[in-house]
Amino acid sequence: MAAGAPRVFVSHLSGVPVFDPNGDQVGRVRDLVAMLRVGGRPPRILGLVVEVVSRRRIFLPMTRVTGVESGQVITTGVVNMRRFEQRPTERLVLGEFLDRRVRLVESDEEVTVLDVAIQQLPARRDWEIDKYFVRKGRGGALRRKGETLTVEWSAVSGFSLEEHGQGAENLVATFERLRPADVANALHHLSPKRRVEVAAALDDDRLADVLEELPEDDQVEILGKLKEERAADVLEAMDPDDAADLLSELPEEDKERLLTLMRPDDAADVRRLMSYEERTAGGLMTTEPIVLRPDATVADALARVRQSDLSPALAAQVYVCRSPDETPTGRYLGTVHFQRLLRDPPFTLVSSIVDSDLVTLSPDTPLPTVTSYLAAYNLVSAPVVDESGSLLGAVTVDDVLDHLLPEDWRETDFHGEGGIRHGR
């Protein structure tokens, strides 16, 4: 673990207030949600259980936590208010780890866990359990008088999964090491029953990433087996264009019911995408490119590009537009490519280095023209602009490839002999 990375003992988090970026209190931390892992890896912290004003307990993913300091937690401001339900692969740190009897690996001595330290991984929003604060002795008077010590997570046995076993918990933990496309490939070759069990055990963001890589039949099957509120959560976590493609495969009644359960802003984006023909720029685009106002700086742009949840194609350029800066935007002014951002000083305004000569795509541009456009200009992403000059979204090369390849390409095993090989 890198020196200086934030470390927090979970007992200090219990009851602390959670604030959005505007300083408004969202609620208070009541627990932390962890996932055990195989291979001697420390448990991963998935998120926080937060009690909001109505006393409802909700789940706040750690990817939406921007700060844990000075007795408070700061979020990105995007909070799902649906009630928290613990899943089979999840463990509550305060509720299930504290006061647990475990053993020290070196001496096989039984100890009691009094506290748990979590630490953020360098340059990421992921958190893991780092250390345990334990007391020797077996309870009662001895428990109060026993020696206390802080040990590394690896010095304690009892908080990891065995490598064997059929439970979804083990398989999900194994999948954590794989890319979404590889998890999708593995899921596709499971039995339908097993596929649904494992998919249900994945967290929303992970399942969303995997669904985007699955054949349509598998997507529809898995989504249909989830509870409707959970299905809506997963659709919200998907890229809007992928969510629109999946919803278009459902019966009209099911589609409308899920759209109603989604957050209004997310549902509006998906409905807008579904209004375009499938094999056009409008049907292919994502509504969530990086949009900046003219007075933003190169430093602002690089901060946005560094966001870990962005695909490489979307991070390759930013789009400069008048307010509003969410699609559909105000007037589109042009594009700034990533390489240009690296060449100019951080204080440079993006409006002064914008490429305004690049031809834009209209939402009804057919797929062959979109393909030729990307090839002609050597681009991995292209702006889609309407007749009024507003940016509607961006078409990325991966979405174009999805529609150029044979329909069953996802079902082809490309990991075998002569196929793609993984680096070490």
PDB file of N, CA, C and O in Angstrom, residues 72-100:
ATOM      1  N   GLN A  72     -16.428  13.328   8.653  1.00  0.00           N
ATOM      2  CA  GLN A  72     -17.514  13.455   7.684  1.00  0.00           C
ATOM      3  C   GLN A  72     -17.162  12.682   6.418  1.00  0.00           C
ATOM      4  O   GLN A  72     -16.000  12.406   6.132  1.00  0.00           O
ATOM      5  N   VAL A  73     -18.210  12.352   5.659  1.00  0.00           N
ATOM      6  CA  VAL A  73     -18.060  11.691   4.370  1.00  0.00           C
ATOM      7  C   VAL A  73     -18.675  12.600   3.311  1.00  0.00           C
ATOM      8  O   VAL A  73     -19.777  13.107   3.494  1.00  0.00           O
ATOM      9  N   ILE A  74     -17.948  12.809   2.205  1.00  0.00           N
ATOM     10  CA  ILE A  74     -18.426  13.642   1.115  1.00  0.00           C
ATOM     11  C   ILE A  74     -18.731  12.748  -0.087  1.00  0.00           C
ATOM     12  O   ILE A  74     -17.923  11.893  -0.450  1.00  0.00           O
ATOM     13  N   THR A  75     -19.900  12.953  -0.725  1.00  0.00           N
ATOM     14  CA  THR A  75     -20.282  12.149  -1.879  1.00  0.00           C
ATOM     15  C   THR A  75     -20.281  13.000  -3.141  1.00  0.00           C
ATOM     16  O   THR A  75     -20.174  14.220  -3.093  1.00  0.00           O
ATOM     17  N   THR A  76     -20.448  12.318  -4.270  1.00  0.00           N
ATOM     18  CA  THR A  76     -20.533  13.019  -5.558  1.00  0.00           C
ATOM     19  C   THR A  76     -21.861  13.743  -5.704  1.00  0.00           C
ATOM     20  O   THR A  76     -22.031  14.539  -6.620  1.00  0.00           O
ATOM     21  N   GLY A  77     -22.816  13.438  -4.819  1.00  0.00           N
ATOM     22  CA  GLY A  77     -24.135  14.053  -4.906  1.00  0.00           C
ATOM     23  C   GLY A  77     -25.155  13.168  -5.579  1.00  0.00           C
ATOM     24  O   GLY A  77     -26.349  13.446  -5.556  1.00  0.00           O
ATOM     25  N   VAL A  78     -24.715  12.049  -6.208  1.00  0.00           N
ATOM     26  CA  VAL A  78     -25.630  11.101  -6.852  1.00  0.00           C
ATOM     27  C   VAL A  78     -25.926   9.989  -5.862  1.00  0.00           C
ATOM     28  O   VAL A  78     -25.089   9.151  -5.579  1.00  0.00           O
ATOM     29  N   VAL A  79     -27.126   9.986  -5.304  1.00  0.00           N
ATOM     30  CA  VAL A  79     -27.490   9.021  -4.269  1.00  0.00           C
ATOM     31  C   VAL A  79     -28.772   8.299  -4.681  1.00  0.00           C
ATOM     32  O   VAL A  79     -29.763   8.938  -5.034  1.00  0.00           O
ATOM     33  N   ASN A  80     -28.735   6.976  -4.630  1.00  0.00           N
ATOM     34  CA  ASN A  80     -29.929   6.172  -4.914  1.00  0.00           C
ATOM     35  C   ASN A  80     -30.680   5.963  -3.603  1.00  0.00           C
ATOM     36  O   ASN A  80     -30.136   5.406  -2.650  1.00  0.00           O
ATOM     37  N   MET A  81     -31.927   6.385  -3.545  1.00  0.00           N
ATOM     38  CA  MET A  81     -32.682   6.372  -2.295  1.00  0.00           C
ATOM     39  C   MET A  81     -33.426   5.061  -2.048  1.00  0.00           C
ATOM     40  O   MET A  81     -34.207   4.963  -1.107  1.00  0.00           O
ATOM     41  N   ARG A  82     -33.197   4.042  -2.873  1.00  0.00           N
ATOM     42  CA  ARG A  82     -33.871   2.771  -2.624  1.00  0.00           C
ATOM     43  C   ARG A  82     -33.282   2.091  -1.393  1.00  0.00           C
ATOM     44  O   ARG A  82     -32.103   2.198  -1.098  1.00  0.00           O
ATOM     45  N   ARG A  83     -34.107   1.363  -0.691  1.00  0.00           N
ATOM     46  CA  ARG A  83     -33.724   0.739   0.574  1.00  0.00           C
ATOM     47  C   ARG A  83     -32.599  -0.277   0.367  1.00  0.00           C
ATOM     48  O   ARG A  83     -32.623  -1.064  -0.578  1.00  0.00           O
ATOM     49  N   PHE A  84     -31.619  -0.274   1.260  1.00  0.00           N
ATOM     50  CA  PHE A  84     -30.502  -1.216   1.189  1.00  0.00           C
ATOM     51  C   PHE A  84     -30.959  -2.629   1.524  1.00  0.00           C
ATOM     52  O   PHE A  84     -31.658  -2.859   2.504  1.00  0.00           O
ATOM     53  N   GLU A  85     -30.558  -3.574   0.675  1.00  0.00           N
ATOM     54  CA  GLU A  85     -30.801  -4.993   0.926  1.00  0.00           C
ATOM     55  C   GLU A  85     -29.481  -5.727   0.775  1.00  0.00           C
ATOM     56  O   GLU A  85     -28.861  -5.694  -0.282  1.00  0.00           O
ATOM     57  N   GLN A  86     -29.057  -6.397   1.835  1.00  0.00           N
ATOM     58  CA  GLN A  86     -27.784  -7.107   1.814  1.00  0.00           C
ATOM     59  C   GLN A  86     -27.879  -8.332   0.914  1.00  0.00           C
ATOM     60  O   GLN A  86     -28.845  -9.093   0.962  1.00  0.00           O
ATOM     61  N   ARG A  87     -26.846  -8.539   0.097  1.00  0.00           N
ATOM     62  CA  ARG A  87     -26.815  -9.667  -0.833  1.00  0.00           C
ATOM     63  C   ARG A  87     -25.961 -10.792  -0.272  1.00  0.00           C
ATOM     64  O   ARG A  87     -25.151 -10.573   0.637  1.00  0.00           O
ATOM     65  N   PRO A  88     -26.124 -12.012  -0.812  1.00  0.00           N
ATOM     66  CA  PRO A  88     -25.424 -13.177  -0.241  1.00  0.00           C
ATOM     67  C   PRO A  88     -23.913 -13.025  -0.207  1.00  0.00           C
ATOM     68  O   PRO A  88     -23.254 -13.594   0.667  1.00  0.00           O
ATOM     69  N   THR A  89     -23.337 -12.291  -1.161  1.00  0.00           N
ATOM     70  CA  THR A  89     -21.881 -12.161  -1.215  1.00  0.00           C
ATOM     71  C   THR A  89     -21.349 -11.019  -0.360  1.00  0.00           C
ATOM     72  O   THR A  89     -20.149 -10.798  -0.326  1.00  0.00           O
ATOM     73  N   GLU A  90     -22.213 -10.300   0.339  1.00  0.00           N
ATOM     74  CA  GLU A  90     -21.808  -9.110   1.077  1.00  0.00           C
ATOM     75  C   GLU A  90     -21.732  -9.372   2.584  1.00  0.00           C
ATOM     76  O   GLU A  90     -22.499 -10.172   3.122  1.00  0.00           O
ATOM     77  N   ARG A  91     -20.823  -8.668   3.239  1.00  0.00           N
ATOM     78  CA  ARG A  91     -20.674  -8.742   4.693  1.00  0.00           C
ATOM     79  C   ARG A  91     -20.718  -7.328   5.268  1.00  0.00           C
ATOM     80  O   ARG A  91     -20.150  -6.392   4.690  1.00  0.00           O
ATOM     81  N   LEU A  92     -21.400  -7.169   6.405  1.00  0.00           N
ATOM     82  CA  LEU A  92     -21.445  -5.874   7.085  1.00  0.00           C
ATOM     83  C   LEU A  92     -20.274  -5.799   8.061  1.00  0.00           C
ATOM     84  O   LEU A  92     -20.138  -6.657   8.937  1.00  0.00           O
ATOM     85  N   VAL A  93     -19.447  -4.779   7.910  1.00  0.00           N
ATOM     86  CA  VAL A  93     -18.211  -4.711   8.697  1.00  0.00           C
ATOM     87  C   VAL A  93     -18.511  -4.494  10.172  1.00  0.00           C
ATOM     88  O   VAL A  93     -18.013  -5.226  11.040  1.00  0.00           O
ATOM     89  N   LEU A  94     -19.325  -3.496  10.499  1.00  0.00           N
ATOM     90  CA  LEU A  94     -19.639  -3.237  11.901  1.00  0.00           C
ATOM     91  C   LEU A  94     -20.502  -4.357  12.483  1.00  0.00           C
ATOM     92  O   LEU A  94     -20.314  -4.778  13.621  1.00  0.00           O
ATOM     93  N   GLY A  95     -21.440  -4.834  11.699  1.00  0.00           N
ATOM     94  CA  GLY A  95     -22.385  -5.820  12.208  1.00  0.00           C
ATOM     95  C   GLY A  95     -21.851  -7.227  12.275  1.00  0.00           C
ATOM     96  O   GLY A  95     -22.317  -8.024  13.101  1.00  0.00           O
ATOM     97  N   GLU A  96     -20.882  -7.578  11.405  1.00  0.00           N
ATOM     98  CA  GLU A  96     -20.440  -8.967  11.323  1.00  0.00           C
ATOM     99  C   GLU A  96     -18.953  -9.178  11.599  1.00  0.00           C
ATOM    100  O   GLU A  96     -18.543 -10.293  11.943  1.00  0.00           O
ATOM    101  N   PHE A  97     -18.121  -8.146  11.451  1.00  0.00           N
ATOM    102  CA  PHE A  97     -16.689  -8.317  11.667  1.00  0.00           C
ATOM    103  C   PHE A  97     -16.281  -8.005  13.102  1.00  0.00           C
ATOM    104  O   PHE A  97     -15.454  -8.707  13.683  1.00  0.00           O
ATOM    105  N   LEU A  98     -16.855  -6.937  13.678  1.00  0.00           N
ATOM    106  CA  LEU A  98     -16.456  -6.557  15.035  1.00  0.00           C
ATOM    107  C   LEU A  98     -16.956  -7.591  16.035  1.00  0.00           C
ATOM    108  O   LEU A  98     -18.061  -8.136  15.895  1.00  0.00           O
ATOM    109  N   ASP A  99     -16.137  -7.851  17.060  1.00  0.00           N
ATOM    110  CA  ASP A  99     -16.402  -8.852  18.108  1.00  0.00           C
ATOM    111  C   ASP A  99     -16.334 -10.285  17.584  1.00  0.00           C
ATOM    112  O   ASP A  99     -16.703 -11.221  18.294  1.00  0.00           O
ATOM    113  N   ARG A 100     -15.862 -10.458  16.366  1.00  0.00           N
ATOM    114  CA  ARG A 100     -15.742 -11.804  15.811  1.00  0.00           C
ATOM    115  C   ARG A 100     -14.470 -12.459  16.331  1.00  0.00           C
ATOM    116  O   ARG A 100     -13.437 -11.814  16.477  1.00  0.00           O
TER     117      ARG A 100
END
